[in-house]
CSV table of C-alpha atoms in Angstrom, one decimal:
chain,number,residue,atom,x,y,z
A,1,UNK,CA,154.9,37.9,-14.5
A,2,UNK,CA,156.0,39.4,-11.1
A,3,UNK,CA,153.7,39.6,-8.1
A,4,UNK,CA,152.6,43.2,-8.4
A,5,UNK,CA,151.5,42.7,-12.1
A,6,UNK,CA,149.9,39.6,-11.5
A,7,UNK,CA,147.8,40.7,-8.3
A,8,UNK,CA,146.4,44.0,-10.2
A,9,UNK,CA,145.7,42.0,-13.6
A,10,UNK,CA,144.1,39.2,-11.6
A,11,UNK,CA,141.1,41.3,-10.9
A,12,UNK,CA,139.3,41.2,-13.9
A,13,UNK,CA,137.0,43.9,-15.0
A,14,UNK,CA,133.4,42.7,-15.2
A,15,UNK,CA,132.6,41.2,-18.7
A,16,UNK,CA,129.0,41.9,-18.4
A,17,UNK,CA,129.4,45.7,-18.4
A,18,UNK,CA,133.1,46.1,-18.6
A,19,UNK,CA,133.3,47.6,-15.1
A,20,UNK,CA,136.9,47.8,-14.1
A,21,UNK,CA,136.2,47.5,-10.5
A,22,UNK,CA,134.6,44.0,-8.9
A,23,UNK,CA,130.8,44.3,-8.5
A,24,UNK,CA,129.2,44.0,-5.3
A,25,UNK,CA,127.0,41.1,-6.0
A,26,UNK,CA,124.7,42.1,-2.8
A,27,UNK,CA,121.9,39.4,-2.5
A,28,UNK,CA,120.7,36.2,-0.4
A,29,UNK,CA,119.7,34.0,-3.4
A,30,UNK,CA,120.0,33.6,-7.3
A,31,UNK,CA,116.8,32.7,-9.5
A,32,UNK,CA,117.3,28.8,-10.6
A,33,UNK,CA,116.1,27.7,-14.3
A,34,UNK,CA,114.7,24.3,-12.4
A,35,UNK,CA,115.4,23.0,-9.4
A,36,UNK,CA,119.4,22.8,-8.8
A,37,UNK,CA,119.9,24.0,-12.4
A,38,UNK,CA,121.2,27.5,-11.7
A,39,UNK,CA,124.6,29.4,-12.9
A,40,UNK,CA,127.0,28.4,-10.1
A,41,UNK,CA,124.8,30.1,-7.7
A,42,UNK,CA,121.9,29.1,-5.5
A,43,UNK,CA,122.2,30.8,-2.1
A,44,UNK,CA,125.0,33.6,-0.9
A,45,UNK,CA,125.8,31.4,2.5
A,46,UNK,CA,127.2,28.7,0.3
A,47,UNK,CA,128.5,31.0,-2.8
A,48,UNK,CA,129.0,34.8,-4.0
A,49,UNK,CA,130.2,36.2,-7.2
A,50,UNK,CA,132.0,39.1,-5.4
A,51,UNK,CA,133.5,36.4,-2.5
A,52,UNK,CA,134.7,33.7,-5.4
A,53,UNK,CA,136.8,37.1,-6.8
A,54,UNK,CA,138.5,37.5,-3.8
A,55,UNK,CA,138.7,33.8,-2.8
A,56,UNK,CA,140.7,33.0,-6.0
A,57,UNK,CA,142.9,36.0,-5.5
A,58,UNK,CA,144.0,35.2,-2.4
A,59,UNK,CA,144.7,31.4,-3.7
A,60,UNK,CA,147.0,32.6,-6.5
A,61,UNK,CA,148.7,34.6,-4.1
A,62,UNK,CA,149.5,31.8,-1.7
A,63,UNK,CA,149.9,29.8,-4.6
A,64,UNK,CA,147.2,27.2,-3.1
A,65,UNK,CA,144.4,25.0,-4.5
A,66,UNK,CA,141.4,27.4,-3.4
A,67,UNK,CA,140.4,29.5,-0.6
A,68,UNK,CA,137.3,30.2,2.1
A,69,UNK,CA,136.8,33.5,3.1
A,70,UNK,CA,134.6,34.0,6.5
A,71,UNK,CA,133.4,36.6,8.7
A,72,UNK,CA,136.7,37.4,10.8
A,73,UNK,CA,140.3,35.9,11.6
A,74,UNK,CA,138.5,33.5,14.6
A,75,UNK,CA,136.1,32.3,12.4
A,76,UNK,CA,138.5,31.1,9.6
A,77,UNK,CA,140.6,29.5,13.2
A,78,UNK,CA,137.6,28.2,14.4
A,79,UNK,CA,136.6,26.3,10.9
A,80,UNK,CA,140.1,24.8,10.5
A,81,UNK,CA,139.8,23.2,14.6
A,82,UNK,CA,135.9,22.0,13.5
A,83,UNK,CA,138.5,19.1,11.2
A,84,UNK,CA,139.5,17.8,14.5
A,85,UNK,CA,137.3,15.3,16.7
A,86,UNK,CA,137.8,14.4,20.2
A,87,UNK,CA,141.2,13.3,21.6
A,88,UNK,CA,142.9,14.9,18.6
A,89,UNK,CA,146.2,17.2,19.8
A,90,UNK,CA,147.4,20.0,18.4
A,91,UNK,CA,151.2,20.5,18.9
A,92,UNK,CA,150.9,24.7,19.0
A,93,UNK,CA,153.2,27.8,19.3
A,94,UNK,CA,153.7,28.9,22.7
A,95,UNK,CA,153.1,32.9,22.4
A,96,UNK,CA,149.8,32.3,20.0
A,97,UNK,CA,147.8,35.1,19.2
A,98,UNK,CA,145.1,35.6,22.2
A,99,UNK,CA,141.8,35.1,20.6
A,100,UNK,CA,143.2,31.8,19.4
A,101,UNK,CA,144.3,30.8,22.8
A,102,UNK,CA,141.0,31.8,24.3
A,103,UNK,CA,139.4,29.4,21.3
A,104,UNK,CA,141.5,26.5,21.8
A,105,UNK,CA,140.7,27.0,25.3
A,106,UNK,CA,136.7,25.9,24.1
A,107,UNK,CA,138.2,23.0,22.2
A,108,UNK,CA,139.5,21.3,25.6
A,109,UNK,CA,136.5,21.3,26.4
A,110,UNK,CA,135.3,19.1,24.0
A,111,UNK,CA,138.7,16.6,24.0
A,112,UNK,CA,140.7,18.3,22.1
A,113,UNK,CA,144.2,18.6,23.6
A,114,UNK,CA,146.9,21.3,23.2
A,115,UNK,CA,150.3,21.4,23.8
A,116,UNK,CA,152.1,24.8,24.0
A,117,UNK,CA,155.5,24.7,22.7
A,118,UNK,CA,158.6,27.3,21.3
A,119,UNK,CA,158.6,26.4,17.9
A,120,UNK,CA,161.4,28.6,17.1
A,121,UNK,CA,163.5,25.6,18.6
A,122,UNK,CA,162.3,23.0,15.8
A,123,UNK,CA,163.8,19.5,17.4
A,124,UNK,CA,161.7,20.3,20.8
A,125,UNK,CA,158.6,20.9,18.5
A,126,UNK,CA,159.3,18.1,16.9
A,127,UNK,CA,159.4,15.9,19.6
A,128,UNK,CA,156.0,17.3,21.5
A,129,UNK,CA,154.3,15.3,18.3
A,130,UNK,CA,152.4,12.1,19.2
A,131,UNK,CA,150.5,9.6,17.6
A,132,UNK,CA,146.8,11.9,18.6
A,133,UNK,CA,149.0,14.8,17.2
A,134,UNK,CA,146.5,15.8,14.2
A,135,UNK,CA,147.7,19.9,13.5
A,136,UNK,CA,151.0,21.5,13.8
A,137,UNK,CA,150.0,25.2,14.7
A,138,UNK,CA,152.4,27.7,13.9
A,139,UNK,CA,152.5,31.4,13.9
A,140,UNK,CA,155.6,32.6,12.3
A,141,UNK,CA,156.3,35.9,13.2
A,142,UNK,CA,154.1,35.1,16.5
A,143,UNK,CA,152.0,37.6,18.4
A,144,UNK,CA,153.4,39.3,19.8
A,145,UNK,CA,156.9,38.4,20.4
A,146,UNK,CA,158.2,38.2,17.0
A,147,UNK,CA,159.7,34.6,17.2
A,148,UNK,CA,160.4,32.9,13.7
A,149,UNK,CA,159.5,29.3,12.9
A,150,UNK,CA,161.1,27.2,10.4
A,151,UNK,CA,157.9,26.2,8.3
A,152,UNK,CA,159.8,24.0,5.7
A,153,UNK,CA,161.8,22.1,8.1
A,154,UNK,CA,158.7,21.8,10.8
A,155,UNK,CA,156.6,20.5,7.8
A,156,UNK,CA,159.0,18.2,6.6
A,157,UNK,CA,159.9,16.5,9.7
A,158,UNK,CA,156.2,16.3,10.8
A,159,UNK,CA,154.9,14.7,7.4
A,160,UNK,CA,158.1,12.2,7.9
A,161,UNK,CA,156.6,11.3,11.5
A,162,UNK,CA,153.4,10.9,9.6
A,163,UNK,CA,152.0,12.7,6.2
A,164,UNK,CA,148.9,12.5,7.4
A,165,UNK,CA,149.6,15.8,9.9
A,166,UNK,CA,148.3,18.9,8.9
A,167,UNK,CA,150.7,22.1,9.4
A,168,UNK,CA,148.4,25.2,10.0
A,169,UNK,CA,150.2,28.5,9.1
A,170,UNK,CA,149.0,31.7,10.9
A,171,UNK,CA,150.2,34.4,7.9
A,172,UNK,CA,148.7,37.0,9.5
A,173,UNK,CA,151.7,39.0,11.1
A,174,UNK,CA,153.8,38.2,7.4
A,175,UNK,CA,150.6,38.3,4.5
A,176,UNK,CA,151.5,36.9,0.9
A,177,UNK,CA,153.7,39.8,0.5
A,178,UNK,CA,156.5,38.1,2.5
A,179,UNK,CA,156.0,34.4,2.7
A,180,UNK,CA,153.8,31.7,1.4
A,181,UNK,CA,154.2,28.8,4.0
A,182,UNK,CA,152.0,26.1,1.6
A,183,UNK,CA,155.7,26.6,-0.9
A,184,UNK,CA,157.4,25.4,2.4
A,185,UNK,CA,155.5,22.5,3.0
A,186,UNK,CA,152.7,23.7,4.8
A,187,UNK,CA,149.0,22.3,4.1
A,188,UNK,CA,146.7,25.5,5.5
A,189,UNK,CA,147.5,29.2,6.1
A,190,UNK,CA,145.3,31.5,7.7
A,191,UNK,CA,144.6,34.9,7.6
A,192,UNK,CA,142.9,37.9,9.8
A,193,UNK,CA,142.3,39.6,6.4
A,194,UNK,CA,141.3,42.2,8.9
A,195,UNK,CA,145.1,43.2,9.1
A,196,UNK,CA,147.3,43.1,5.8
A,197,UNK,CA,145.2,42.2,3.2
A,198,UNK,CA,142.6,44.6,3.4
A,199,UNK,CA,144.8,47.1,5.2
A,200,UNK,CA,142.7,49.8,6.2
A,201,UNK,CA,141.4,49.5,9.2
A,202,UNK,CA,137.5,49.0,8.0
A,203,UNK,CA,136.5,45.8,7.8
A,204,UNK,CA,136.5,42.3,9.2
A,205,UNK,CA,137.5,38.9,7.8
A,206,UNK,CA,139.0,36.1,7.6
A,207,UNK,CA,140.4,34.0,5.0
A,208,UNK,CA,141.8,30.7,4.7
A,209,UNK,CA,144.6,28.7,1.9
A,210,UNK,CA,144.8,25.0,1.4
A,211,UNK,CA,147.1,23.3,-0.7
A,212,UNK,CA,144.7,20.2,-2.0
A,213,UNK,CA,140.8,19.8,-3.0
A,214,UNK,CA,139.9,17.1,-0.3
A,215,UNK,CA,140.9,19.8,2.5
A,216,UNK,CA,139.3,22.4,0.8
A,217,UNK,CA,135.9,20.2,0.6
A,218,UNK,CA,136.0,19.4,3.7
A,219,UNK,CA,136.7,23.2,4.9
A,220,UNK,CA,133.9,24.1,2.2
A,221,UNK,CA,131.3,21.7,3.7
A,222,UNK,CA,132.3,23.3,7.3
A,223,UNK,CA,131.9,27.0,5.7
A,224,UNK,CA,128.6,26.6,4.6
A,225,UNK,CA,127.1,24.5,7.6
A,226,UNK,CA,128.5,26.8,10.1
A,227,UNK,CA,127.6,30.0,8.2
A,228,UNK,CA,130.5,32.6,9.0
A,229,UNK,CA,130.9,33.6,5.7
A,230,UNK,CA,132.2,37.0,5.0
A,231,UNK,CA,129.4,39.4,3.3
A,232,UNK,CA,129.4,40.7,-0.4
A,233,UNK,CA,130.7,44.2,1.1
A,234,UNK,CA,133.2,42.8,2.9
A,235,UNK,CA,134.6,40.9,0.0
A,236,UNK,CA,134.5,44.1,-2.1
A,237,UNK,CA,136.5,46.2,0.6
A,238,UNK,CA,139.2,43.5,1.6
A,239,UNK,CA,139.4,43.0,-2.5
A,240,UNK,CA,140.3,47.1,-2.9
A,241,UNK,CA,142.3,47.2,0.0
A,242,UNK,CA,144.6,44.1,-1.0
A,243,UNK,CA,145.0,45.9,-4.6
A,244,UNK,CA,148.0,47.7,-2.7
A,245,UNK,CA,149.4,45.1,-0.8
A,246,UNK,CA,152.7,45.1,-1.7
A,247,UNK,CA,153.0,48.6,-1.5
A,248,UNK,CA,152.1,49.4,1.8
A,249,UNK,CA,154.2,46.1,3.0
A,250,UNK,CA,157.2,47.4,1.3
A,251,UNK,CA,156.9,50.8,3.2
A,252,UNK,CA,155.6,49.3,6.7
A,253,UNK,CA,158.6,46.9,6.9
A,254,UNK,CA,161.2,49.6,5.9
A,255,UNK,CA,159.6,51.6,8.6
A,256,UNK,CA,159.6,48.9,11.2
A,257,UNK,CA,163.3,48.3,10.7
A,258,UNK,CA,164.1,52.3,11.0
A,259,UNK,CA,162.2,52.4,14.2
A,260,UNK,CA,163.5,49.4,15.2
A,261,UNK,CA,166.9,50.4,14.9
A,262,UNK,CA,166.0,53.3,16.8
A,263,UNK,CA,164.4,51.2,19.7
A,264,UNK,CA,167.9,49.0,19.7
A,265,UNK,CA,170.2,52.4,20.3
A,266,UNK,CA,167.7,53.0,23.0
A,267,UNK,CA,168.4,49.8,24.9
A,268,UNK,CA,170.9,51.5,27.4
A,269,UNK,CA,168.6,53.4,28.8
A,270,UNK,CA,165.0,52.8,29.3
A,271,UNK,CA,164.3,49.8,27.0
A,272,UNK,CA,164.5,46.0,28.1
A,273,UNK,CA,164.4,44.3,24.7
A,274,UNK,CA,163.7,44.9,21.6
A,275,UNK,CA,161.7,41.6,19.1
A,276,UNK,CA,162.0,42.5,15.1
A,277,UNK,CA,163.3,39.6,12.7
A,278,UNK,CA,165.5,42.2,10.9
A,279,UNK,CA,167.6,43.0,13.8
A,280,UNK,CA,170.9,40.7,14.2
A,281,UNK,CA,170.1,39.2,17.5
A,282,UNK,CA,167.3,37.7,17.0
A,283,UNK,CA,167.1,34.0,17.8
A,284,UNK,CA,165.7,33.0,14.1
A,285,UNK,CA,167.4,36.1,12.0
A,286,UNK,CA,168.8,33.6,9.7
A,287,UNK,CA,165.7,31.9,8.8
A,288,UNK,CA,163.7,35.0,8.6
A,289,UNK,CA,166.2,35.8,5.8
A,290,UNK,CA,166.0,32.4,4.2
A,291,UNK,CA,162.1,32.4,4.2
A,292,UNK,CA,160.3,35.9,3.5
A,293,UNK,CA,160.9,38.8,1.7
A,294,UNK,CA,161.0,41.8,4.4
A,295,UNK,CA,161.2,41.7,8.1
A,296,UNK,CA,158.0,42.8,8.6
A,297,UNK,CA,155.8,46.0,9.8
A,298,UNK,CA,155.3,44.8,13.5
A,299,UNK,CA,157.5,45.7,16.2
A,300,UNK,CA,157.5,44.8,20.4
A,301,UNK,CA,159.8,46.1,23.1
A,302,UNK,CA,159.9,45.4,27.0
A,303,UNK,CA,160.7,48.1,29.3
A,304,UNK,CA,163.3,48.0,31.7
A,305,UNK,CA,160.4,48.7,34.2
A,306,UNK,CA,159.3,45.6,33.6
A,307,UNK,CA,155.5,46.8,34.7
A,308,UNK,CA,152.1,47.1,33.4
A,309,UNK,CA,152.2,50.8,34.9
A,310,UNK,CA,155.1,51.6,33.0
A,311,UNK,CA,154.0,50.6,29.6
A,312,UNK,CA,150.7,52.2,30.1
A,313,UNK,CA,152.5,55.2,30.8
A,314,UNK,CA,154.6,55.3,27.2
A,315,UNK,CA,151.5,53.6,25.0
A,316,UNK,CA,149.1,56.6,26.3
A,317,UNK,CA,151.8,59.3,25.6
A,318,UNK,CA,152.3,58.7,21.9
A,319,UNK,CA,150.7,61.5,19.1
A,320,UNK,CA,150.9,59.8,16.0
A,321,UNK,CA,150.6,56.2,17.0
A,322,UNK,CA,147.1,55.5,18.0
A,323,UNK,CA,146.6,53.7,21.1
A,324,UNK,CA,144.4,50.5,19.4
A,325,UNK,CA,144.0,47.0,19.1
A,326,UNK,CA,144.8,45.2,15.6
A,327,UNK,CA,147.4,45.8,13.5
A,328,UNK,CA,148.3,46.0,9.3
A,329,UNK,CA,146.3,49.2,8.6
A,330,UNK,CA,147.9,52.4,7.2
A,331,UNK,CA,148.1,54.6,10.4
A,332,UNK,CA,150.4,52.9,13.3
A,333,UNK,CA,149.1,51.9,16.3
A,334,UNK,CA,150.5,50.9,19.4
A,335,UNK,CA,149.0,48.3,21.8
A,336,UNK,CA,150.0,47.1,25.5
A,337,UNK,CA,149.2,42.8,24.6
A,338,UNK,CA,148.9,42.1,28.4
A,339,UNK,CA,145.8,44.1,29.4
A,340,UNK,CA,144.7,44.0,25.7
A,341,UNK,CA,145.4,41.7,23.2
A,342,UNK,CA,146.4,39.0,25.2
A,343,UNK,CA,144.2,39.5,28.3
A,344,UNK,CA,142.6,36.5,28.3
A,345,UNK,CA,145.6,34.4,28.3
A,346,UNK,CA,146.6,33.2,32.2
A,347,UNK,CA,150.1,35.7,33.4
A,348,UNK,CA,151.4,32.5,34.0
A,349,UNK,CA,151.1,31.2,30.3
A,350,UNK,CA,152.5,34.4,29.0
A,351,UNK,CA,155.2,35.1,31.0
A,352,UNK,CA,156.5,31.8,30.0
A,353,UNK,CA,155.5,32.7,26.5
A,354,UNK,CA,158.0,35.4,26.8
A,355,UNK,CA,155.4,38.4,27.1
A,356,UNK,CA,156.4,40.6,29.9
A,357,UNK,CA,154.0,43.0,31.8
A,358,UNK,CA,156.2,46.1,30.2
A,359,UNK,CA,155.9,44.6,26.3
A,360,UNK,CA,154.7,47.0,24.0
A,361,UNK,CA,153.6,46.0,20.6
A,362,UNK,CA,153.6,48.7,17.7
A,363,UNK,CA,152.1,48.5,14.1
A,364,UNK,CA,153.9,50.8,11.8
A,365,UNK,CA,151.9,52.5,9.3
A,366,UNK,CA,153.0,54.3,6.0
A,367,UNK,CA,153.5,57.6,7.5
A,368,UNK,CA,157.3,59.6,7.4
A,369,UNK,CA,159.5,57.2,9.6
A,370,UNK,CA,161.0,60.2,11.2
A,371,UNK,CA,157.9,61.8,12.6
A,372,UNK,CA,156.9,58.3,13.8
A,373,UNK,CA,160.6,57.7,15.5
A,374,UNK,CA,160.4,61.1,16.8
A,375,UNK,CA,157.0,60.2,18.1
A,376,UNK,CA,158.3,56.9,19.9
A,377,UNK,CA,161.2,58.8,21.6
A,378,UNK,CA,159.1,61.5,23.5
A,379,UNK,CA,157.0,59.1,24.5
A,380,UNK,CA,159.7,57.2,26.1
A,381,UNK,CA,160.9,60.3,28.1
């Protein structure tokens, strides 16, 4: 069975009343025959009908063992760091999404070291591993440079350093629809089901894959006594927007490479760079190609005018792309990472990162290509 099929046919109608779409199972606690005798159910914190459904979808998407959903894309980061204990390391991509930056920047404080590395060059991550090293972070494509990691080989060669490493995956910016690190050796992926699995801009959450049951106990036991689970509602939402997955991935990446494109003829004139996996040049093109399916809906580009005045300039002269943080929804949006996404993160730390002041991110949607390119170009005049 393809992918499509099976992620339609793996949401069951109810067999209580035959309803073909999920119930919203929206309540705090579940009547018990007898102390701890109960039908799989004793308080929504720790388990929900409607949040099992989409738990176990996303699991036989990422072809994984089980799944935790939580309250946003921090808190599913924040429950995969709560494994570590003081004097741990994590060995971590250099250009990581903000919001993770600004959490790891919490763990310091509590002994847990991080070292900030390019791990599009795989031998130089390799080496920043130690004997404290506990997690191998990557994001692959990273926020909000684009850069492409080789998961299998980075897996591999950690494990062989020692198996008992854990390679974290942020799937955010890629989504099941173009990669499943755990098939290429990783052990957890994460996701801000805010983005591409939901997919409509109206809702928040978080998900997170492992690929055996004593991580996923120990992730479970974490869930439930930290308490960001995602509600009933929430569940129900991110399970009808991830219905058309593959659909609106299939669209957003074709758009992204026709804009893309577009950006790359532009490069004479007023554009610096241009970051997409699909394009030629790019550092990791190759292993893009050998490890997802599409390139990808997310585009950045640096300005010639390398300044934040400069890329404020084109970001709040667009029509159809909607000046906005996030990303993976069905209307594009454009975002300036330094003063937004990635505020928080030092300008020294992102310039070395590779994030100039002028970088411009954009999230293509599933509108006509041509009235989004057309779009783009005025507002680079």
């Amino acid at each position: 069975m393809k992918e499509e099929t099976k992620l339609i046919q793996n949401i069951l109608s109810d067999p209580l009343t035959g309803a073909i779409s999920t119930p919203i199972y929206q309540t705090s606690t579940y009547v018990q025959e007898s102390p701890g005798v109960h039908k799989g159910f004793d308080y929504t914190r720790t388990n929900n009908p409607t949040r099992k459904i989409l738990e176990r979808l996303v699991t036989d998407l990422e072809y994984g063992y089980d799944s935790l959903a939580f309250s946003s894309g921090l808190a599913s980061v924040d429950a995969v760091l709560k494994l570590l204990k003081y004097k741990d390391e994590i060995v971590a991509v250099d250009d990581i999404y903000g919001g993770t930056f600004r959490l790891l920047n919490l763990y310091k404080k509590l002994g847990i070291k991080t070292k900030f590395v390019d791990t599009t060059d795989a031998e130089k991550t390799i080496s920043e591993i130690s004997d404290n090293t506990k997690l191998v972070w990557l994001e692959s494509p990273t926020n909000p440079t684009l850069k492409i990691s080789d998961i299998e080989y980075i897996s591999k060669k950690s494990k062989d350093i020692n198996p008992k490493i854990l390679v974290v995956v942020d799937n955010t910016f890629a989504s099941p629809a173009i990669q499943n690190p755990l098939n290429l050796g990783a052990d957890i992926i994460i996701h801000s089901a805010t983005k591409y699995l939901a997919g409509h801009s109206d809702v928040l959450a978080g998900l997170i894959t492992v690929k055996n049951p004593d991580l996923y106990d120990e992730l479970k036991y974490i869930q439930n006594a930290s308490g960001g689970v995602l509600s009933p509602i929430d569940c129900w939402l991110t399970i009808r927007g991830i219905q058309t997955l593959y659909l609106r991935v299939k669209k957003q990446s074709q758009n992204a490479y026709d804009v893309a494109s577009f950006l790359e003829k532009k490069r004479n004139t007023c554009i610096d760079k241009v970051y997409y996996p699909g394009l030629s040049h790019h550092k990791n093109h190759l292993i893009a190609i050998k490890q997802q399916r599409y390139f990808g809906g997310i585009i950045s580009f640096s300005l010639k005018d390398d300044t934040i005045e400069s890329a404020k300039k084109v970001v709040t002269s667009t029509k159809l792309f909607k000046l906005a943080e996030s990303l993976g929804g069905t209307k594009s949006l454009i975002c300036h990472p330094s003063t937004m996404t990635h505020k928080s993160t030092p300008l020294e730390v992102r310039i070395n990162a590779g994030i100039q002041n002028s970088l411009i991110r954009l999230s293509l949607g599933i509108e006509n290509v041509e009235d989004l390119i057309e779009d783009i170009d005025q507002s680079l005049k």
